[in-house]
């Protein structure tokens, strides 16, 4: 199978849309469609992330041959747990949307990476890498640029003006916005980027706050 066919097959098997894959890399769904139709190929530096997102290996993407030992290596949890003691898992935005359901069964090998967090946090905390520009506002009091890391703590209480990671009802992956609570208790989400449309939205019924952002830093 060609790489485009593999991407399409793995994406569909995981229930992901082309938009989900595009958002993961901050590219358009059209670009993903072109990968799948052999009109283009993902850049070399995207292959490790693409393999993680599609829960396969770079070798499988490039050759079409599945690594039969990959699952066995992933199950060597004890060695990975010792190596990553004191660090937080870097997870995908799709995993973040499911975090309350998967955290109790989350294994070290399920993370994209393990990163030392400089902030005090609970044991259920995790790290995300910012994508998109909705929270980028360099002229504001706070700003989060694409590529920066944010630490998210599910145990921290979300209050008015907290930066939160939220799973919107019926959406698979989580989103990152500022929480606004009006005098009547209505909760809304605000993008820090003044040019983002829509900038403010009411949180739909059935949505849930995954956790509160406790800090950010720029990866080396």
Tab-separated table of N, CA and C in Angstrom, residues 23-188:
chain	number	residue	atom	x	y	z
A	23	UNK	N	-5.932	19.465	11.757
A	23	UNK	CA	-5.827	20.307	12.958
A	23	UNK	C	-4.639	19.890	13.816
A	24	UNK	N	-4.340	18.601	13.835
A	24	UNK	CA	-3.223	18.097	14.623
A	24	UNK	C	-1.913	18.743	14.171
A	25	UNK	N	-1.800	19.003	12.858
A	25	UNK	CA	-0.584	19.604	12.311
A	25	UNK	C	-0.771	21.079	11.956
A	26	UNK	N	-1.937	21.622	12.269
A	26	UNK	CA	-2.253	23.015	11.941
A	26	UNK	C	-2.151	23.251	10.439
A	27	UNK	N	-2.708	22.287	9.673
A	27	UNK	CA	-2.790	22.430	8.223
A	27	UNK	C	-4.247	22.202	7.811
A	28	UNK	N	-4.562	22.411	6.561
A	28	UNK	CA	-5.943	22.263	6.114
A	28	UNK	C	-6.287	20.802	5.845
A	29	UNK	N	-7.572	20.505	5.886
A	29	UNK	CA	-8.028	19.152	5.547
A	29	UNK	C	-7.769	18.850	4.070
A	30	UNK	N	-7.674	19.891	3.252
A	30	UNK	CA	-7.361	19.704	1.833
A	30	UNK	C	-5.977	19.080	1.675
A	31	UNK	N	-5.028	19.522	2.496
A	31	UNK	CA	-3.682	18.952	2.441
A	31	UNK	C	-3.702	17.476	2.792
A	32	UNK	N	-4.503	17.119	3.806
A	32	UNK	CA	-4.613	15.714	4.208
A	32	UNK	C	-5.246	14.901	3.078
A	33	UNK	N	-6.274	15.473	2.454
A	33	UNK	CA	-6.922	14.816	1.320
A	33	UNK	C	-5.920	14.564	0.193
A	34	UNK	N	-5.030	15.518	-0.027
A	34	UNK	CA	-4.024	15.360	-1.082
A	34	UNK	C	-3.040	14.248	-0.733
A	35	UNK	N	-2.708	14.129	0.567
A	35	UNK	CA	-1.857	12.997	0.976
A	35	UNK	C	-2.531	11.678	0.603
A	36	UNK	N	-3.813	11.580	0.964
A	36	UNK	CA	-4.525	10.320	0.789
A	36	UNK	C	-4.761	9.988	-0.686
A	37	UNK	N	-4.822	11.001	-1.529
A	37	UNK	CA	-5.055	10.782	-2.965
A	37	UNK	C	-3.756	10.768	-3.767
A	38	UNK	N	-2.615	10.698	-3.042
A	38	UNK	CA	-1.287	10.636	-3.669
A	38	UNK	C	-0.981	11.873	-4.508
A	39	UNK	N	-1.594	13.011	-4.155
A	39	UNK	CA	-1.293	14.270	-4.832
A	39	UNK	C	-0.196	15.036	-4.096
A	40	UNK	N	0.227	14.496	-2.987
A	40	UNK	CA	1.288	15.080	-2.176
A	40	UNK	C	1.628	14.107	-1.066
A	41	UNK	N	2.715	14.371	-0.368
A	41	UNK	CA	3.120	13.513	0.732
A	41	UNK	C	3.446	14.366	1.954
A	42	UNK	N	3.236	13.824	3.158
A	42	UNK	CA	3.606	14.581	4.358
A	42	UNK	C	5.112	14.795	4.422
A	43	UNK	N	5.527	15.963	4.922
A	43	UNK	CA	6.950	16.230	5.050
A	43	UNK	C	7.588	15.245	6.027
A	44	UNK	N	8.880	15.050	5.865
A	44	UNK	CA	9.608	14.078	6.678
A	44	UNK	C	9.450	14.347	8.168
A	45	UNK	N	9.481	15.644	8.560
A	45	UNK	CA	9.416	15.945	9.992
A	45	UNK	C	8.028	15.712	10.586
A	46	UNK	N	7.026	15.493	9.746
A	46	UNK	CA	5.678	15.220	10.244
A	46	UNK	C	5.436	13.720	10.469
A	47	UNK	N	6.313	12.886	9.939
A	47	UNK	CA	6.060	11.446	9.985
A	47	UNK	C	5.992	10.878	11.402
A	48	UNK	N	6.896	11.260	12.340
A	48	UNK	CA	6.776	10.718	13.697
A	48	UNK	C	5.451	11.080	14.358
A	49	UNK	N	5.033	12.344	14.207
A	49	UNK	CA	3.758	12.755	14.783
A	49	UNK	C	2.582	12.076	14.117
A	50	UNK	N	2.668	11.897	12.804
A	50	UNK	CA	1.601	11.226	12.069
A	50	UNK	C	1.485	9.773	12.524
A	51	UNK	N	2.627	9.132	12.732
A	51	UNK	CA	2.612	7.748	13.206
A	51	UNK	C	1.979	7.652	14.588
A	52	UNK	N	2.300	8.614	15.455
A	52	UNK	CA	1.704	8.607	16.807
A	52	UNK	C	0.203	8.807	16.724
A	53	UNK	N	-0.224	9.786	15.910
A	53	UNK	CA	-1.650	10.070	15.788
A	53	UNK	C	-2.410	8.867	15.263
A	54	UNK	N	-1.833	8.173	14.294
A	54	UNK	CA	-2.508	7.043	13.655
A	54	UNK	C	-2.205	5.710	14.349
A	55	UNK	N	-1.474	5.807	15.477
A	55	UNK	CA	-1.165	4.618	16.302
A	55	UNK	C	-0.501	3.518	15.466
A	56	UNK	N	0.542	3.928	14.751
A	56	UNK	CA	1.324	2.971	13.966
A	56	UNK	C	2.779	3.389	14.033
A	57	UNK	N	3.597	2.958	13.102
A	57	UNK	CA	5.015	3.304	13.081
A	57	UNK	C	5.368	4.033	11.801
A	58	UNK	N	6.476	4.773	11.845
A	58	UNK	CA	6.951	5.458	10.644
A	58	UNK	C	7.286	4.429	9.564
A	59	UNK	N	7.865	3.319	9.973
A	59	UNK	CA	8.209	2.267	9.012
A	59	UNK	C	6.963	1.754	8.285
A	60	UNK	N	5.865	1.594	9.015
A	60	UNK	CA	4.618	1.148	8.395
A	60	UNK	C	4.124	2.173	7.383
A	61	UNK	N	4.205	3.458	7.729
A	61	UNK	CA	3.756	4.499	6.810
A	61	UNK	C	4.580	4.510	5.524
A	62	UNK	N	5.877	4.298	5.663
A	62	UNK	CA	6.770	4.415	4.507
A	62	UNK	C	6.826	3.151	3.657
A	63	UNK	N	6.686	1.989	4.307
A	63	UNK	CA	6.877	0.733	3.574
A	63	UNK	C	5.605	-0.087	3.424
A	64	UNK	N	4.595	0.216	4.248
A	64	UNK	CA	3.380	-0.585	4.220
A	64	UNK	C	3.494	-1.858	5.028
A	65	UNK	N	4.652	-2.066	5.643
A	65	UNK	CA	4.880	-3.273	6.437
A	65	UNK	C	4.710	-2.931	7.915
A	66	UNK	N	3.764	-3.572	8.567
A	66	UNK	CA	3.537	-3.328	9.981
A	66	UNK	C	4.624	-3.982	10.806
A	67	UNK	N	5.052	-3.275	11.846
A	67	UNK	CA	6.083	-3.788	12.738
A	67	UNK	C	5.416	-4.679	13.780
A	68	UNK	N	5.580	-5.974	13.658
A	68	UNK	CA	4.884	-6.909	14.554
A	68	UNK	C	5.394	-6.805	15.973
A	69	UNK	N	6.590	-6.218	16.161
A	69	UNK	CA	7.143	-6.103	17.513
A	69	UNK	C	6.789	-4.790	18.185
A	70	UNK	N	6.129	-3.877	17.434
A	70	UNK	CA	5.843	-2.554	17.992
A	70	UNK	C	4.942	-2.652	19.199
A	71	UNK	N	3.905	-3.489	19.126
A	71	UNK	CA	2.986	-3.627	20.252
A	71	UNK	C	3.698	-4.189	21.466
A	72	UNK	N	4.580	-5.183	21.238
A	72	UNK	CA	5.291	-5.776	22.349
A	72	UNK	C	6.195	-4.758	23.021
A	73	UNK	N	6.863	-3.921	22.215
A	73	UNK	CA	7.723	-2.893	22.802
A	73	UNK	C	6.909	-1.885	23.574
A	74	UNK	N	5.728	-1.567	23.082
A	74	UNK	CA	4.885	-0.590	23.757
A	74	UNK	C	4.416	-1.115	25.112
A	75	UNK	N	4.320	-2.421	25.260
A	75	UNK	CA	3.826	-3.003	26.491
A	75	UNK	C	4.895	-3.109	27.571
A	76	UNK	N	6.132	-2.685	27.287
A	76	UNK	CA	7.186	-2.725	28.287
A	76	UNK	C	7.044	-1.493	29.186
A	77	UNK	N	5.923	-1.437	29.945
A	77	UNK	CA	5.558	-0.241	30.679
A	77	UNK	C	6.490	0.047	31.855
A	78	UNK	N	6.956	-0.974	32.556
A	78	UNK	CA	7.730	-0.753	33.770
A	78	UNK	C	9.005	0.030	33.490
A	79	UNK	N	9.732	-0.335	32.442
A	79	UNK	CA	10.969	0.368	32.110
A	79	UNK	C	10.688	1.823	31.761
A	80	UNK	N	9.613	2.060	31.002
A	80	UNK	CA	9.266	3.427	30.609
A	80	UNK	C	8.844	4.245	31.823
A	81	UNK	N	8.104	3.628	32.748
A	81	UNK	CA	7.617	4.338	33.931
A	81	UNK	C	8.777	4.821	34.799
A	82	UNK	N	9.808	3.986	34.961
A	82	UNK	CA	10.963	4.377	35.759
A	82	UNK	C	11.689	5.544	35.098
A	83	UNK	N	11.870	5.439	33.777
A	83	UNK	CA	12.578	6.475	33.033
A	83	UNK	C	11.866	7.818	33.114
A	84	UNK	N	10.531	7.810	33.197
A	84	UNK	CA	9.762	9.050	33.122
A	84	UNK	C	9.243	9.525	34.465
A	85	UNK	N	9.789	8.989	35.551
A	85	UNK	CA	9.328	9.410	36.871
A	85	UNK	C	9.523	10.920	37.031
A	86	UNK	N	8.491	11.604	37.530
A	86	UNK	CA	8.571	13.045	37.731
A	86	UNK	C	8.231	13.870	36.509
A	87	UNK	N	7.864	13.214	35.412
A	87	UNK	CA	7.503	13.921	34.180
A	87	UNK	C	6.004	13.766	33.904
A	88	UNK	N	5.493	14.606	32.998
A	88	UNK	CA	4.093	14.526	32.584
A	88	UNK	C	4.017	14.052	31.143
A	89	UNK	N	2.940	13.321	30.803
A	89	UNK	CA	2.815	12.844	29.420
A	89	UNK	C	2.387	13.954	28.473
A	90	UNK	N	3.061	14.022	27.337
A	90	UNK	CA	2.617	14.884	26.241
A	90	UNK	C	1.624	14.056	25.435
A	91	UNK	N	0.376	14.520	25.353
A	91	UNK	CA	-0.665	13.750	24.678
A	91	UNK	C	-1.257	14.569	23.534
A	92	UNK	N	-2.043	13.910	22.707
A	92	UNK	CA	-2.692	14.587	21.577
A	92	UNK	C	-3.966	15.269	22.052
A	93	UNK	N	-4.492	16.146	21.209
A	93	UNK	CA	-5.743	16.828	21.549
A	93	UNK	C	-6.922	15.872	21.510
A	94	UNK	N	-6.802	14.809	20.741
A	94	UNK	CA	-7.831	13.773	20.750
A	94	UNK	C	-7.805	13.032	22.072
A	95	UNK	N	-6.614	12.666	22.549
A	95	UNK	CA	-6.494	12.013	23.848
A	95	UNK	C	-6.987	12.918	24.966
A	96	UNK	N	-6.719	14.214	24.854
A	96	UNK	CA	-7.158	15.155	25.879
A	96	UNK	C	-8.683	15.174	25.987
A	97	UNK	N	-9.356	15.078	24.844
A	97	UNK	CA	-10.808	15.060	24.859
A	97	UNK	C	-11.379	13.852	25.575
A	98	UNK	N	-10.595	12.769	25.624
A	98	UNK	CA	-11.041	11.523	26.253
A	98	UNK	C	-10.395	11.308	27.627
A	99	UNK	N	-9.662	12.310	28.129
A	99	UNK	CA	-8.765	12.097	29.268
A	99	UNK	C	-9.455	11.508	30.493
A	100	UNK	N	-10.632	11.992	30.843
A	100	UNK	CA	-11.309	11.476	32.035
A	100	UNK	C	-11.669	10.006	31.901
A	101	UNK	N	-11.792	9.534	30.665
A	101	UNK	CA	-12.144	8.134	30.423
A	101	UNK	C	-10.919	7.230	30.355
A	102	UNK	N	-9.777	7.786	29.942
A	102	UNK	CA	-8.604	6.941	29.708
A	102	UNK	C	-7.520	7.083	30.768
A	103	UNK	N	-7.608	8.113	31.625
A	103	UNK	CA	-6.496	8.380	32.540
A	103	UNK	C	-6.203	7.208	33.468
A	104	UNK	N	-7.230	6.509	33.915
A	104	UNK	CA	-7.002	5.401	34.851
A	104	UNK	C	-6.338	4.203	34.183
A	105	UNK	N	-6.423	4.130	32.865
A	105	UNK	CA	-5.805	3.022	32.134
A	105	UNK	C	-4.695	3.507	31.200
A	106	UNK	N	-4.203	4.728	31.461
A	106	UNK	CA	-3.174	5.305	30.597
A	106	UNK	C	-1.814	4.722	30.967
A	107	UNK	N	-1.090	4.240	29.961
A	107	UNK	CA	0.220	3.643	30.182
A	107	UNK	C	1.301	4.563	29.626
A	108	UNK	N	2.504	4.485	30.149
A	108	UNK	CA	3.585	5.354	29.671
A	108	UNK	C	3.779	5.321	28.165
A	109	UNK	N	3.591	4.151	27.564
A	109	UNK	CA	3.787	4.039	26.126
A	109	UNK	C	2.713	4.703	25.297
A	110	UNK	N	1.619	5.149	25.940
A	110	UNK	CA	0.538	5.807	25.212
A	110	UNK	C	0.827	7.281	24.950
A	111	UNK	N	1.845	7.834	25.629
A	111	UNK	CA	2.172	9.253	25.471
A	111	UNK	C	3.031	9.479	24.239
A	112	UNK	N	2.927	10.675	23.662
A	112	UNK	CA	3.804	11.041	22.558
A	112	UNK	C	5.232	11.260	23.064
A	113	UNK	N	5.332	11.753	24.299
A	113	UNK	CA	6.627	12.001	24.928
A	113	UNK	C	6.371	12.218	26.414
A	114	UNK	N	7.430	12.274	27.196
A	114	UNK	CA	7.322	12.586	28.627
A	114	UNK	C	8.193	13.793	28.899
A	115	UNK	N	7.596	14.809	29.544
A	115	UNK	CA	8.255	16.105	29.671
A	115	UNK	C	8.261	16.550	31.131
A	116	UNK	N	9.410	17.020	31.583
A	116	UNK	CA	9.514	17.560	32.938
A	116	UNK	C	8.694	18.837	33.020
A	117	UNK	N	7.798	18.902	33.995
A	117	UNK	CA	6.924	20.078	34.144
A	117	UNK	C	7.451	20.971	35.274
A	118	UNK	N	7.634	22.265	35.021
A	118	UNK	CA	8.191	23.161	36.037
A	118	UNK	C	7.169	23.670	37.050
A	119	UNK	N	5.914	23.233	36.932
A	119	UNK	CA	4.863	23.749	37.804
A	119	UNK	C	4.329	22.672	38.751
A	120	UNK	N	3.877	23.083	39.915
A	120	UNK	CA	3.254	22.158	40.860
A	120	UNK	C	1.955	21.644	40.242
A	121	UNK	N	1.739	20.327	40.311
A	121	UNK	CA	0.591	19.749	39.619
A	121	UNK	C	0.135	18.469	40.309
A	122	UNK	N	-1.078	18.038	39.983
A	122	UNK	CA	-1.598	16.779	40.502
A	122	UNK	C	-1.075	15.630	39.646
A	123	UNK	N	-1.277	14.400	40.124
A	123	UNK	CA	-0.763	13.232	39.417
A	123	UNK	C	-1.488	12.960	38.109
A	124	UNK	N	-2.671	13.563	37.906
A	124	UNK	CA	-3.425	13.338	36.672
A	124	UNK	C	-3.153	14.394	35.602
A	125	UNK	N	-2.211	15.281	35.853
A	125	UNK	CA	-1.918	16.357	34.907
A	125	UNK	C	-1.231	15.830	33.651
A	126	UNK	N	-1.286	16.630	32.600
A	126	UNK	CA	-0.681	16.248	31.331
A	126	UNK	C	-0.235	17.496	30.586
A	127	UNK	N	0.462	17.283	29.479
A	127	UNK	CA	0.992	18.387	28.668
A	127	UNK	C	0.408	18.316	27.264
A	128	UNK	N	0.091	19.485	26.717
A	128	UNK	CA	-0.350	19.603	25.326
A	128	UNK	C	0.560	20.591	24.612
A	129	UNK	N	0.657	20.436	23.306
A	129	UNK	CA	1.381	21.420	22.504
A	129	UNK	C	0.357	22.248	21.741
A	130	UNK	N	0.442	23.542	21.911
A	130	UNK	CA	-0.545	24.462	21.333
A	130	UNK	C	-0.520	24.381	19.810
A	131	UNK	N	-1.710	24.308	19.215
A	131	UNK	CA	-1.864	24.356	17.761
A	131	UNK	C	-2.813	25.503	17.416
A	132	UNK	N	-2.647	26.068	16.243
A	132	UNK	CA	-3.532	27.157	15.830
A	132	UNK	C	-3.195	28.470	16.515
A	133	UNK	N	-3.916	29.520	16.142
A	133	UNK	CA	-3.628	30.868	16.626
A	133	UNK	C	-4.764	31.476	17.451
A	134	UNK	N	-5.754	30.683	17.857
A	134	UNK	CA	-6.905	31.258	18.557
A	134	UNK	C	-6.528	31.842	19.916
A	135	UNK	N	-5.438	31.342	20.528
A	135	UNK	CA	-5.033	31.851	21.847
A	135	UNK	C	-3.754	32.685	21.758
A	136	UNK	N	-3.414	33.104	20.558
A	136	UNK	CA	-2.207	33.905	20.343
A	136	UNK	C	-2.566	35.380	20.305
A	137	UNK	N	-2.083	36.123	21.290
A	137	UNK	CA	-2.351	37.559	21.377
A	137	UNK	C	-1.163	38.231	22.052
A	138	UNK	N	-0.063	38.403	21.296
A	138	UNK	CA	1.160	38.931	21.908
A	138	UNK	C	1.000	40.299	22.543
A	139	UNK	N	-0.047	41.040	22.169
A	139	UNK	CA	-0.262	42.342	22.775
A	139	UNK	C	-1.088	42.285	24.039
A	140	UNK	N	-1.593	41.112	24.391
A	140	UNK	CA	-2.439	40.972	25.560
A	140	UNK	C	-1.671	40.566	26.796
A	141	UNK	N	-2.410	40.436	27.903
A	141	UNK	CA	-1.790	40.059	29.170
A	141	UNK	C	-1.238	38.635	29.108
A	142	UNK	N	-1.957	37.765	28.405
A	142	UNK	CA	-1.509	36.386	28.221
A	142	UNK	C	-1.618	36.014	26.755
A	143	UNK	N	-0.724	35.148	26.319
A	143	UNK	CA	-0.711	34.725	24.925
A	143	UNK	C	-0.072	33.347	24.837
A	144	UNK	N	-0.601	32.513	23.927
A	144	UNK	CA	-0.106	31.147	23.765
A	144	UNK	C	0.130	30.915	22.274
A	145	UNK	N	1.383	30.796	21.909
A	145	UNK	CA	1.748	30.660	20.506
A	145	UNK	C	1.775	29.194	20.089
A	146	UNK	N	1.506	28.916	18.806
A	146	UNK	CA	1.611	27.534	18.310
A	146	UNK	C	2.998	26.959	18.617
A	147	UNK	N	3.025	25.725	19.090
A	147	UNK	CA	4.292	25.065	19.408
A	147	UNK	C	4.667	25.124	20.864
A	148	UNK	N	4.089	26.077	21.615
A	148	UNK	CA	4.387	26.152	23.044
A	148	UNK	C	3.706	25.000	23.793
A	149	UNK	N	4.291	24.641	24.926
A	149	UNK	CA	3.703	23.615	25.774
A	149	UNK	C	2.818	24.255	26.836
A	150	UNK	N	1.690	23.612	27.118
A	150	UNK	CA	0.868	24.014	28.257
A	150	UNK	C	0.675	22.799	29.150
A	151	UNK	N	0.756	23.021	30.458
A	151	UNK	CA	0.486	21.971	31.437
A	151	UNK	C	-0.964	22.124	31.889
A	152	UNK	N	-1.689	21.006	31.926
A	152	UNK	CA	-3.121	21.022	32.234
A	152	UNK	C	-3.378	20.130	33.453
A	153	UNK	N	-4.091	20.680	34.440
A	153	UNK	CA	-4.369	19.930	35.676
A	153	UNK	C	-5.874	19.719	35.824
A	154	UNK	N	-6.349	18.475	35.710
A	154	UNK	CA	-7.782	18.196	35.857
A	154	UNK	C	-8.299	18.428	37.278
A	155	UNK	N	-7.403	18.475	38.249
A	155	UNK	CA	-7.814	18.619	39.642
A	155	UNK	C	-7.964	20.081	40.066
A	156	UNK	N	-7.477	20.999	39.273
A	156	UNK	CA	-7.545	22.424	39.625
A	156	UNK	C	-8.923	22.974	39.285
A	157	UNK	N	-9.485	23.755	40.178
A	157	UNK	CA	-10.830	24.299	39.974
A	157	UNK	C	-10.821	25.361	38.874
A	158	UNK	N	-11.776	25.274	37.982
A	158	UNK	CA	-11.927	26.258	36.913
A	158	UNK	C	-12.784	27.414	37.414
A	159	UNK	N	-12.240	28.600	37.375
A	159	UNK	CA	-12.962	29.795	37.803
A	159	UNK	C	-12.994	30.798	36.655
A	160	UNK	N	-13.693	31.897	36.871
A	160	UNK	CA	-13.790	32.926	35.844
A	160	UNK	C	-12.399	33.378	35.400
A	161	UNK	N	-12.169	33.406	34.114
A	161	UNK	CA	-10.942	33.820	33.449
A	161	UNK	C	-9.830	32.770	33.500
A	162	UNK	N	-10.145	31.560	33.982
A	162	UNK	CA	-9.165	30.473	33.896
A	162	UNK	C	-8.933	30.115	32.438
A	163	UNK	N	-7.736	29.677	32.125
A	163	UNK	CA	-7.445	29.098	30.814
A	163	UNK	C	-7.758	27.610	30.923
A	164	UNK	N	-8.647	27.125	30.092
A	164	UNK	CA	-9.129	25.752	30.248
A	164	UNK	C	-9.030	24.957	28.946
A	165	UNK	N	-8.943	23.654	29.120
A	165	UNK	CA	-9.053	22.721	28.002
A	165	UNK	C	-10.417	22.070	28.129
A	166	UNK	N	-11.217	22.139	27.076
A	166	UNK	CA	-12.616	21.721	27.115
A	166	UNK	C	-12.898	20.754	25.981
A	167	UNK	N	-13.697	19.747	26.281
A	167	UNK	CA	-14.225	18.903	25.211
A	167	UNK	C	-15.645	19.377	24.919
A	168	UNK	N	-15.819	19.953	23.744
A	168	UNK	CA	-17.135	20.417	23.322
A	168	UNK	C	-18.004	19.203	22.975
A	169	UNK	N	-19.267	19.267	23.357
A	169	UNK	CA	-20.198	18.161	23.101
A	169	UNK	C	-20.157	17.733	21.643
A	170	UNK	N	-20.040	16.398	21.443
A	170	UNK	CA	-20.036	15.769	20.121
A	170	UNK	C	-18.743	15.996	19.329
A	171	UNK	N	-17.748	16.698	19.894
A	171	UNK	CA	-16.464	16.843	19.217
A	171	UNK	C	-15.468	15.890	19.848
A	172	UNK	N	-14.679	15.224	19.031
A	172	UNK	CA	-13.781	14.196	19.544
A	172	UNK	C	-12.589	14.775	20.284
A	173	UNK	N	-12.024	15.834	19.746
A	173	UNK	CA	-10.825	16.377	20.376
A	173	UNK	C	-11.167	17.587	21.237
A	174	UNK	N	-10.246	17.915	22.121
A	174	UNK	CA	-10.450	19.031	23.032
A	174	UNK	C	-10.074	20.349	22.364
A	175	UNK	N	-10.479	21.446	23.003
A	175	UNK	CA	-10.122	22.778	22.537
A	175	UNK	C	-9.592	23.573	23.727
A	176	UNK	N	-8.863	24.635	23.446
A	176	UNK	CA	-8.198	25.446	24.469
A	176	UNK	C	-8.694	26.883	24.373
A	177	UNK	N	-9.303	27.377	25.450
A	177	UNK	CA	-9.845	28.728	25.455
A	177	UNK	C	-9.816	29.293	26.885
A	178	UNK	N	-10.198	30.555	27.024
A	178	UNK	CA	-10.366	31.170	28.346
A	178	UNK	C	-11.814	31.023	28.786
A	179	UNK	N	-12.015	30.634	30.035
A	179	UNK	CA	-13.361	30.462	30.574
A	179	UNK	C	-13.877	31.795	31.108
A	180	UNK	N	-15.085	32.147	30.703
A	180	UNK	CA	-15.769	33.333	31.225
A	180	UNK	C	-17.067	32.880	31.879
A	181	UNK	N	-17.342	33.380	33.077
A	181	UNK	CA	-18.574	33.044	33.800
A	181	UNK	C	-19.278	34.343	34.155
A	182	UNK	N	-20.493	34.544	33.631
A	182	UNK	CA	-21.195	35.802	33.903
A	182	UNK	C	-21.911	35.748	35.251
A	183	UNK	N	-22.581	36.822	35.596
A	183	UNK	CA	-23.224	36.945	36.908
A	183	UNK	C	-24.324	35.920	37.131
A	184	UNK	N	-24.863	35.355	36.046
A	184	UNK	CA	-25.912	34.344	36.166
A	184	UNK	C	-25.356	32.915	36.123
A	185	UNK	N	-24.056	32.808	36.068
A	185	UNK	CA	-23.431	31.491	36.076
A	185	UNK	C	-23.284	30.859	34.706
A	186	UNK	N	-23.639	31.589	33.647
A	186	UNK	CA	-23.467	31.061	32.297
A	186	UNK	C	-21.987	30.997	31.953
A	187	UNK	N	-21.541	29.850	31.463
A	187	UNK	CA	-20.131	29.668	31.130
A	187	UNK	C	-19.916	29.824	29.629
A	188	UNK	N	-18.916	30.608	29.291
A	188	UNK	CA	-18.568	30.862	27.895
A	188	UNK	C	-17.082	30.635	27.692
